[in-house]
Short mmCIF file of C-alpha atoms in Angstrom, two decimals:
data_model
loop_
_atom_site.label_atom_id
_atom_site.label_comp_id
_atom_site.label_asym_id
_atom_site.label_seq_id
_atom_site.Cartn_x
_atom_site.Cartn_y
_atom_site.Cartn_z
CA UNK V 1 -164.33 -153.83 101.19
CA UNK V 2 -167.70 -153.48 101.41
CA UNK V 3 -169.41 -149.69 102.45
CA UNK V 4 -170.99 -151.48 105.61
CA UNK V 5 -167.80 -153.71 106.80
CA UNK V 6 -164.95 -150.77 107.54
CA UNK V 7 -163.35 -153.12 110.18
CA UNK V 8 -161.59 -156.35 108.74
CA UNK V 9 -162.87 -159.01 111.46
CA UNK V 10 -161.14 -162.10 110.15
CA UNK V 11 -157.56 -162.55 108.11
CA UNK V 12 -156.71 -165.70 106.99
CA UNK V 13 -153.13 -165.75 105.68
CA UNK V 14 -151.53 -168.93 104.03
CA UNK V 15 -153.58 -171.31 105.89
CA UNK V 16 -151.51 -174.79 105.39
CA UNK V 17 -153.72 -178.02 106.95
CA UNK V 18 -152.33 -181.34 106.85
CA UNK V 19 -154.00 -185.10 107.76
CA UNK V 20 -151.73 -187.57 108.59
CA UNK V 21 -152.75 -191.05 107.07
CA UNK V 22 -152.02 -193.98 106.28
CA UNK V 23 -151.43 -193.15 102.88
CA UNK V 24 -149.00 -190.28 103.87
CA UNK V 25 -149.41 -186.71 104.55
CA UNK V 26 -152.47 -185.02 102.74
CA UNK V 27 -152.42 -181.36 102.27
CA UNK V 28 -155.83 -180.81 102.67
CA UNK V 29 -155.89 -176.81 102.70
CA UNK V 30 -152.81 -175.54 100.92
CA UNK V 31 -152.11 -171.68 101.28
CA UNK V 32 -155.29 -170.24 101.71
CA UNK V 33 -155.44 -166.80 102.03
CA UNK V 34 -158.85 -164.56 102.35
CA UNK V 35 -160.74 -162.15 104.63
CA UNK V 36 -164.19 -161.37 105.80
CA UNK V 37 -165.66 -157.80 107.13
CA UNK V 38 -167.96 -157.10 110.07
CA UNK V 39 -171.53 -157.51 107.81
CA UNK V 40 -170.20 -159.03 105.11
CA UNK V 41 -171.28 -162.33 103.91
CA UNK V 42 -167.96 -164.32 101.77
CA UNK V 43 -169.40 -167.69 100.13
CA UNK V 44 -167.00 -170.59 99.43
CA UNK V 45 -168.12 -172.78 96.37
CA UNK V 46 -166.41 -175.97 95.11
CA UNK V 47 -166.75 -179.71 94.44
CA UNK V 48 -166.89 -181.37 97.72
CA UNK V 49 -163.40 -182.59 98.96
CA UNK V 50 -161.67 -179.22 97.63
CA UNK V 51 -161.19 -178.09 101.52
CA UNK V 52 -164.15 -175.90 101.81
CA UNK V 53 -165.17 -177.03 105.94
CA UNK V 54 -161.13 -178.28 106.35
CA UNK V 55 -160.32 -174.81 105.62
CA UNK V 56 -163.06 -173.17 108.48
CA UNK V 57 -162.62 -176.19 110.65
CA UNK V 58 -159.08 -174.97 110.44
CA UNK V 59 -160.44 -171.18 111.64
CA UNK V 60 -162.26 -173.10 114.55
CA UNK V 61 -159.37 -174.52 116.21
CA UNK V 62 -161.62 -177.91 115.56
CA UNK V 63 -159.22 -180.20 113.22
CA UNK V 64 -159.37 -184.13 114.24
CA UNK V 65 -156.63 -184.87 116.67
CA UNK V 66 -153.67 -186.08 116.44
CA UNK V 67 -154.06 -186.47 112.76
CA UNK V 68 -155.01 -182.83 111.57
CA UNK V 69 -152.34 -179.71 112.17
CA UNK V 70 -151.97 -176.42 111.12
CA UNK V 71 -148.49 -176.15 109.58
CA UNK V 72 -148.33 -172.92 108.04
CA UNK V 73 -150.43 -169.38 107.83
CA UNK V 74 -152.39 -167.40 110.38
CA UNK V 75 -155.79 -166.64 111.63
CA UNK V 76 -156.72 -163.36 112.59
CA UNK V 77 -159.95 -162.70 114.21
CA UNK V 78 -160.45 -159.14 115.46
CA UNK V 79 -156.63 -158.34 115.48
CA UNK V 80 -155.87 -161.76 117.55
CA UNK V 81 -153.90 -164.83 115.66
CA UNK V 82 -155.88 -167.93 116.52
CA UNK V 83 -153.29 -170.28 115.06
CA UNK V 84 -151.29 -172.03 118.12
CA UNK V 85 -153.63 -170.42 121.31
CA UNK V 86 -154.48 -172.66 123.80
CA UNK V 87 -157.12 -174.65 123.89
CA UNK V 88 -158.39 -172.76 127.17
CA UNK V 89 -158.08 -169.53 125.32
CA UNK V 90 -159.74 -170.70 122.08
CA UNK V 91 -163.05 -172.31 124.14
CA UNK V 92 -163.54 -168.54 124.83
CA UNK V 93 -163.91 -167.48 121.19
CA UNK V 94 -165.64 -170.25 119.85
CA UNK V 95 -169.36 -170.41 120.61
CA UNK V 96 -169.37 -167.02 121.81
CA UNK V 97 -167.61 -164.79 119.19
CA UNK V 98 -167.31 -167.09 116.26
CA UNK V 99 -170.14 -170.04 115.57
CA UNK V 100 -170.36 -172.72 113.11
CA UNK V 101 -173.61 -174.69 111.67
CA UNK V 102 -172.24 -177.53 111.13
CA UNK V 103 -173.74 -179.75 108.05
CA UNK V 104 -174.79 -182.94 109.52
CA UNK V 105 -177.47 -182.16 112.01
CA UNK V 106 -178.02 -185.69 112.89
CA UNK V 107 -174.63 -186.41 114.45
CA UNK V 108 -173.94 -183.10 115.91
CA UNK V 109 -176.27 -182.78 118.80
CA UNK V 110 -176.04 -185.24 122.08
CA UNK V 111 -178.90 -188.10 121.99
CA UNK V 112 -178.64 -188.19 125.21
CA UNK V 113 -179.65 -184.60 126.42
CA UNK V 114 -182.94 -183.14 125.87
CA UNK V 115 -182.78 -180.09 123.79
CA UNK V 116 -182.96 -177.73 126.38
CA UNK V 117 -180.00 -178.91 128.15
CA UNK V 118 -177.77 -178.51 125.01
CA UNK V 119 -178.83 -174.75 124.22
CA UNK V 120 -178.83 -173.84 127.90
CA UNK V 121 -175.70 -174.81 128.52
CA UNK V 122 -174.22 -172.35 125.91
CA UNK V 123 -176.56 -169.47 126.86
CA UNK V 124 -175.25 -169.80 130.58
CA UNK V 125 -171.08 -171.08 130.35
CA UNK V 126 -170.54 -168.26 127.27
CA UNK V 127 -173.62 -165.17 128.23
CA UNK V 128 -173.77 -166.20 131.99
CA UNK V 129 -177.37 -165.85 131.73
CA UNK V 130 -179.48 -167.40 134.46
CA UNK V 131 -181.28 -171.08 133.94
CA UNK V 132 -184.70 -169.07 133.32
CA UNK V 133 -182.80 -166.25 131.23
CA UNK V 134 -181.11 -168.78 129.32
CA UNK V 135 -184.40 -170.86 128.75
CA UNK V 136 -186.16 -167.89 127.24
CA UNK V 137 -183.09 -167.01 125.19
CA UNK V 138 -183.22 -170.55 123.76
CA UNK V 139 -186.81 -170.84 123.26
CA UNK V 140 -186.71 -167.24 121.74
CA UNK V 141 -184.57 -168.80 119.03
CA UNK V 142 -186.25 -171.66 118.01
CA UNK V 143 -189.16 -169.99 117.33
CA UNK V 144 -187.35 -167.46 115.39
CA UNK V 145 -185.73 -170.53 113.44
CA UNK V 146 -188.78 -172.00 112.49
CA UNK V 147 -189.73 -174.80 115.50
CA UNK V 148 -193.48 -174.38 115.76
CA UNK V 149 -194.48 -174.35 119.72
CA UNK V 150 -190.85 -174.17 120.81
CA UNK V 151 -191.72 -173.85 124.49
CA UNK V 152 -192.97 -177.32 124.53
CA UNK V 153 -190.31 -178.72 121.63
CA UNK V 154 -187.43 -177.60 124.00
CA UNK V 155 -187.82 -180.58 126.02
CA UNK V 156 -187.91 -182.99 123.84
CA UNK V 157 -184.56 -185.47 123.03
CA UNK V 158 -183.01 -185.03 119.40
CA UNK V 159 -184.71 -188.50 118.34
CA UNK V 160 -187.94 -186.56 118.58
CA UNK V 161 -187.13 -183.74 115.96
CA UNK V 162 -186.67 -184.48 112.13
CA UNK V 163 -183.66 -184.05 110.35
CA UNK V 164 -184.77 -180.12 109.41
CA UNK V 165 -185.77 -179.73 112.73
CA UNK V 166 -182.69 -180.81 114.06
CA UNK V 167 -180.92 -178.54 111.71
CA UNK V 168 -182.87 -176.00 113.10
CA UNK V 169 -182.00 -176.24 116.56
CA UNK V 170 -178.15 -176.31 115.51
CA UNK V 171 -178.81 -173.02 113.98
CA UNK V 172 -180.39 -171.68 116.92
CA UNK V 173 -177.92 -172.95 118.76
CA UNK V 174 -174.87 -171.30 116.43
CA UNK V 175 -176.99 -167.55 116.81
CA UNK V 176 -177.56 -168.21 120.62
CA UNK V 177 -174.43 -166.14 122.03
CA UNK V 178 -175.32 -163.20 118.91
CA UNK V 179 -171.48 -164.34 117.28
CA UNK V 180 -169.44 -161.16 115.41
CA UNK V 181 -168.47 -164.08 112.47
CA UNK V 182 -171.10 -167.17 111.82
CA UNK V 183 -169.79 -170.00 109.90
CA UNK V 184 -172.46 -171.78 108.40
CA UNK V 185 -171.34 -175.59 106.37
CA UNK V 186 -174.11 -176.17 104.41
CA UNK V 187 -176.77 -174.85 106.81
CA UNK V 188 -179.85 -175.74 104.61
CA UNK V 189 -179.21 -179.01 103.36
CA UNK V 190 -181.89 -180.91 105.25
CA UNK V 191 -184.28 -178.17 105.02
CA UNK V 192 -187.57 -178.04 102.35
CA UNK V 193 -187.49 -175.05 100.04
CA UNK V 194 -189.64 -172.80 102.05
CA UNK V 195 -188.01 -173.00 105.58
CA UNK V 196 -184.65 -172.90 103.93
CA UNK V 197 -185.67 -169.44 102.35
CA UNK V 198 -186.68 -168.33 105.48
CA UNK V 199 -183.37 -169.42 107.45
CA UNK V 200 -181.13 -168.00 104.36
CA UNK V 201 -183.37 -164.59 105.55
CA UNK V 202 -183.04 -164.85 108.81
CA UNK V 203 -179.28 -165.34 108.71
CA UNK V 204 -179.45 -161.96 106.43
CA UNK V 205 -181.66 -159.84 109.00
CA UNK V 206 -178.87 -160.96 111.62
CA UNK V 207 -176.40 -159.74 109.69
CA UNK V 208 -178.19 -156.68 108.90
CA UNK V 209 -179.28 -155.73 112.53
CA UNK V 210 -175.87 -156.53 114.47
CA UNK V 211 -173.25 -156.06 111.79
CA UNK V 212 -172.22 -160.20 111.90
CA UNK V 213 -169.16 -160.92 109.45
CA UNK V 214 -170.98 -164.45 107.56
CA UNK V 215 -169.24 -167.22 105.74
CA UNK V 216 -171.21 -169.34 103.95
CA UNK V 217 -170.31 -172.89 102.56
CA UNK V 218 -172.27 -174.08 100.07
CA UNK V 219 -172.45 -176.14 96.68
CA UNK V 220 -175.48 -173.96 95.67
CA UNK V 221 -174.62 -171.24 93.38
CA UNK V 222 -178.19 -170.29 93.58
CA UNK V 223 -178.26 -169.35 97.22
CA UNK V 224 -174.83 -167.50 96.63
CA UNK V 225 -175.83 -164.97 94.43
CA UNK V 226 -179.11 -164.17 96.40
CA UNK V 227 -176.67 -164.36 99.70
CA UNK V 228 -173.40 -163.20 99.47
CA UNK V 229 -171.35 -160.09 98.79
CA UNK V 230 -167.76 -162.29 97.41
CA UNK V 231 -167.15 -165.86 96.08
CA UNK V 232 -164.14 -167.94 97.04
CA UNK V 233 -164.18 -170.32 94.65
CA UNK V 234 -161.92 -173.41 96.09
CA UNK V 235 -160.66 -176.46 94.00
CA UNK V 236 -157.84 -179.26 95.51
CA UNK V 237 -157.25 -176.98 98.41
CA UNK V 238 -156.53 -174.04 97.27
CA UNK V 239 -158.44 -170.57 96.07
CA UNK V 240 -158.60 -170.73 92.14
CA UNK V 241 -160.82 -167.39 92.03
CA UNK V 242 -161.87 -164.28 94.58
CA UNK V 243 -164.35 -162.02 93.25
CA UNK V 244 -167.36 -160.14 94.15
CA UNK V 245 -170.40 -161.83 93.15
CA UNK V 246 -171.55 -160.52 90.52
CA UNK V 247 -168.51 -160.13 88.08
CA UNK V 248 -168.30 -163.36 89.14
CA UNK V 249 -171.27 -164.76 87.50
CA UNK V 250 -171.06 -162.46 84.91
CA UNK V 251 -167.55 -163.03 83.56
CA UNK V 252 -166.23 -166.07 85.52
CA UNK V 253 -162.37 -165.55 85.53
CA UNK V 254 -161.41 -169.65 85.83
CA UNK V 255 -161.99 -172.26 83.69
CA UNK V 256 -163.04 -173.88 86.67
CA UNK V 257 -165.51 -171.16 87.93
CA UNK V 258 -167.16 -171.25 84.42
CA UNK V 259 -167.96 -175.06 84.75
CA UNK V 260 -169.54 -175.02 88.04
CA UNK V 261 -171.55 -172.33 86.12
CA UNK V 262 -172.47 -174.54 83.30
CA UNK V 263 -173.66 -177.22 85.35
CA UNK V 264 -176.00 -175.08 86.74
CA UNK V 265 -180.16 -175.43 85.11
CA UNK V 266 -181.11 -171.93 84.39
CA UNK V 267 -184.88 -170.32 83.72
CA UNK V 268 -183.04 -169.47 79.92
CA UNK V 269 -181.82 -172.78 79.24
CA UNK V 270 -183.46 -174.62 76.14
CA UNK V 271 -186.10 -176.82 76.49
CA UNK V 272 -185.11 -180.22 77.21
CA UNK V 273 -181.14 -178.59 76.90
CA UNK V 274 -178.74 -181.19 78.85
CA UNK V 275 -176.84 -180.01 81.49
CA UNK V 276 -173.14 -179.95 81.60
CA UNK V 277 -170.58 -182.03 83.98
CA UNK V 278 -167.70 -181.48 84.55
CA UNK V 279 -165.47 -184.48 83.15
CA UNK V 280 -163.19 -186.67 85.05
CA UNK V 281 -162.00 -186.39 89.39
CA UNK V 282 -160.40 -183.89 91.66
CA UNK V 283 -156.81 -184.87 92.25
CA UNK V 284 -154.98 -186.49 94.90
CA UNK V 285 -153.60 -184.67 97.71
CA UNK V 286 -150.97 -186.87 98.85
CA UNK V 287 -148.45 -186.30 96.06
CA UNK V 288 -147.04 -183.53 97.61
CA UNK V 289 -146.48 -180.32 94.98
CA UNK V 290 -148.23 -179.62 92.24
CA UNK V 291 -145.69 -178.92 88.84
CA UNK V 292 -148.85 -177.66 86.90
CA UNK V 293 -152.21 -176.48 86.82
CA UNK V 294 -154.35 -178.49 89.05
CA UNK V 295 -157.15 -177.96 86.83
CA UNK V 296 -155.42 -178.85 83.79
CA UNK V 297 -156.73 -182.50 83.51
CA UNK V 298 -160.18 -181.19 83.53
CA UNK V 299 -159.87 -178.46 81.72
CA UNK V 300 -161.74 -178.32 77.76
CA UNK V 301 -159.48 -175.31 77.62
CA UNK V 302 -155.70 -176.53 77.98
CA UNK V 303 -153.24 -175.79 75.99
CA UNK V 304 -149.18 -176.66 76.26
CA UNK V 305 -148.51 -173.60 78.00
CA UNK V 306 -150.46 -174.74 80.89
CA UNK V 307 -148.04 -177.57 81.57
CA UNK V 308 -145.23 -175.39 82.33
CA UNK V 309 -145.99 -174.62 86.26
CA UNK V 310 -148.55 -174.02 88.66
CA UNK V 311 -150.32 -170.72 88.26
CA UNK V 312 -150.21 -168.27 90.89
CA UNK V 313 -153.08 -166.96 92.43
CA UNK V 314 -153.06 -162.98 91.08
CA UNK V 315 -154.63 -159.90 92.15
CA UNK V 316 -155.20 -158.55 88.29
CA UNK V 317 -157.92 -155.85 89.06
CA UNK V 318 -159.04 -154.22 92.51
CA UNK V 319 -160.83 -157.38 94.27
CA UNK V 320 -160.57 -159.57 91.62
CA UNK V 321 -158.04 -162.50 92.01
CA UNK V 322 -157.67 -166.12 90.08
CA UNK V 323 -155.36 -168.82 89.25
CA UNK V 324 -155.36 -169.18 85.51
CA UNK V 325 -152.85 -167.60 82.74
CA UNK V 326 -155.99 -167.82 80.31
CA UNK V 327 -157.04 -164.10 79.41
CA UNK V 328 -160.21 -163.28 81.05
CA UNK V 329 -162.17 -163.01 77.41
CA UNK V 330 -161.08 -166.89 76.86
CA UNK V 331 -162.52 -168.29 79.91
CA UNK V 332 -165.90 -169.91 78.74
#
């Protein structure tokens, strides 16, 4: 636990998601267990389809209905399991206590409201600010997020705003109600290098100034070790590695971990050197248990031994946890 998070603000426990298709049941999130502190910031890293956003959708109460459940775990946020509460109950948490950025800016606000009418209407239903107290709020916000005369930009519709811009308001947006846990899915993927720096920052001085528990989800390794305090690393659903960040990059504990590494360009790197990929595809999560090492396809560094069940996800030093019956030394 980190010196500046002494109160756990979110436990998630065996978090089981499912997606009915036509295909059969897909165990999209399959026992996922980790926590975050108040002013802590927890990146989750993986490939995308390895249940990164299923698995804080999941937290959110949000899954696609009727087709996504929760079937197994829990979700505690501030002492209070989220898993099963009402949907009247839940409306009160999200948006005000927890917030998400969600990663597609361009289908996530209304084209039919202006602006203003979208971030108002949080300010006022979850702060019951005033309309002119709310306004400010908002327009406070977007300035702070990078919209240049955001006084005047508040009116316009989202048709008006680029794709960073739009981005932008979503994060203002997500910060509007000053959340205890932000859940940000990608939050700079639209964004040129510069602005994204300075969101990535702002997100920071947030945490810094009002203690907010973070999770960032992100497939940029880069921005996690400048970011975050501990990596989740996630692969078919499930956590293949927990560690703080950097032992992490130092001494990656899964075979997994250390590829997503490799494939990384660093400022060391030989001229003209080729970067690595990592062979082959996820696997499919319709076949119901796993009887080995998801990985094991993949992996350059299988062996027969790793055919003879599914690892367990272990706890071998204080903080440290992965899914791999490699010694730590081995993994390359």
């Amino acid at each position: 636990m980190t010196e500046r998070g002494q109160a756990r603000l979110l436990e998630v426990s065996g978090l089981q998601t499912e997606f009915v298709t036509d295909d059969g049941l897909v165990r999209a999130v399959d026992g996922v267990s980790f926590s975050v502190d108040r002013g802590e910031i927890l990146g989750i890293v993986g490939e995308s389809g390895c249940g990164k956003s299923v698995t804080n959708l999941s937290v959110m109460g949000l899954l696609p209905k009727p087709q996504g459940r929760i079937v197994g775990g829990s979700v505690f946020f501030d002492g209070r399991d989220l898993v099963g509460l009402p949907e009247s109950e839940l409306r009160s948490v999200r948006g005000n206590r927890i917030a998400m950025i969600f990663q597609d800016p361009m289908t996530s606000l209304n084209p039919y409201l202006r602006v203003e009418e979208q971030l108002v209407e949080v300010a006022e239903l979850h702060m019951g600010l005033s309309r002119p107290e709310a306004v400010k709020r908002a327009v406070e916000l977007l300035d702070r997020c990078g919209i240049p005369d955001a006084a005047r930009r508040i009116r316009g519709y989202p048709h008006e705003f680029s794709g960073g811009m739009r981005q932008r308001v979503m994060i203002a947006m997500a910060l509007l109600c000053d959340p205890d846990l932000l859940i940000a899915d990608e939050p700079t993927t639209a964004l040129d290098v510069t602005i994204q720096a300075q969101i990535l920052e702002l997100i920071k001085e947030l945490r810094d100034e009002r203690g907010m528990g973070v999770i960032l989800i992100t497939h940029d390794l880069g921005v996690v070790a400048g970011m975050c305090d501990r990596v989740l690393v996630m692969y078919a659903g499930r956590v293949v590695e927990e560690a703080a960040v950097e032992p992490l990059f130092a001494t990656p504990g899964h075979p997994y971990t250390a590829a997503l590494l490799r494939s990384v360009p660093t400022l060391d790197d030989e001229a003209h050197g080729k970067l690595q990929s990592i062979a082959g595809l996820p696997p499919r999560l319709d076949g119901g248990s796993f009887r080995q090492c998801t990985f094991l396809p993949r992996c350059a560094l299988a062996h027969d031994a790793c055919n003879e069940g599914d690892p367990e996800l272990i706890e071998e030093t204080p903080g440290r946890k992965r899914r791999c019956i490699l010694p730590v030394e081995q993994v390359r």
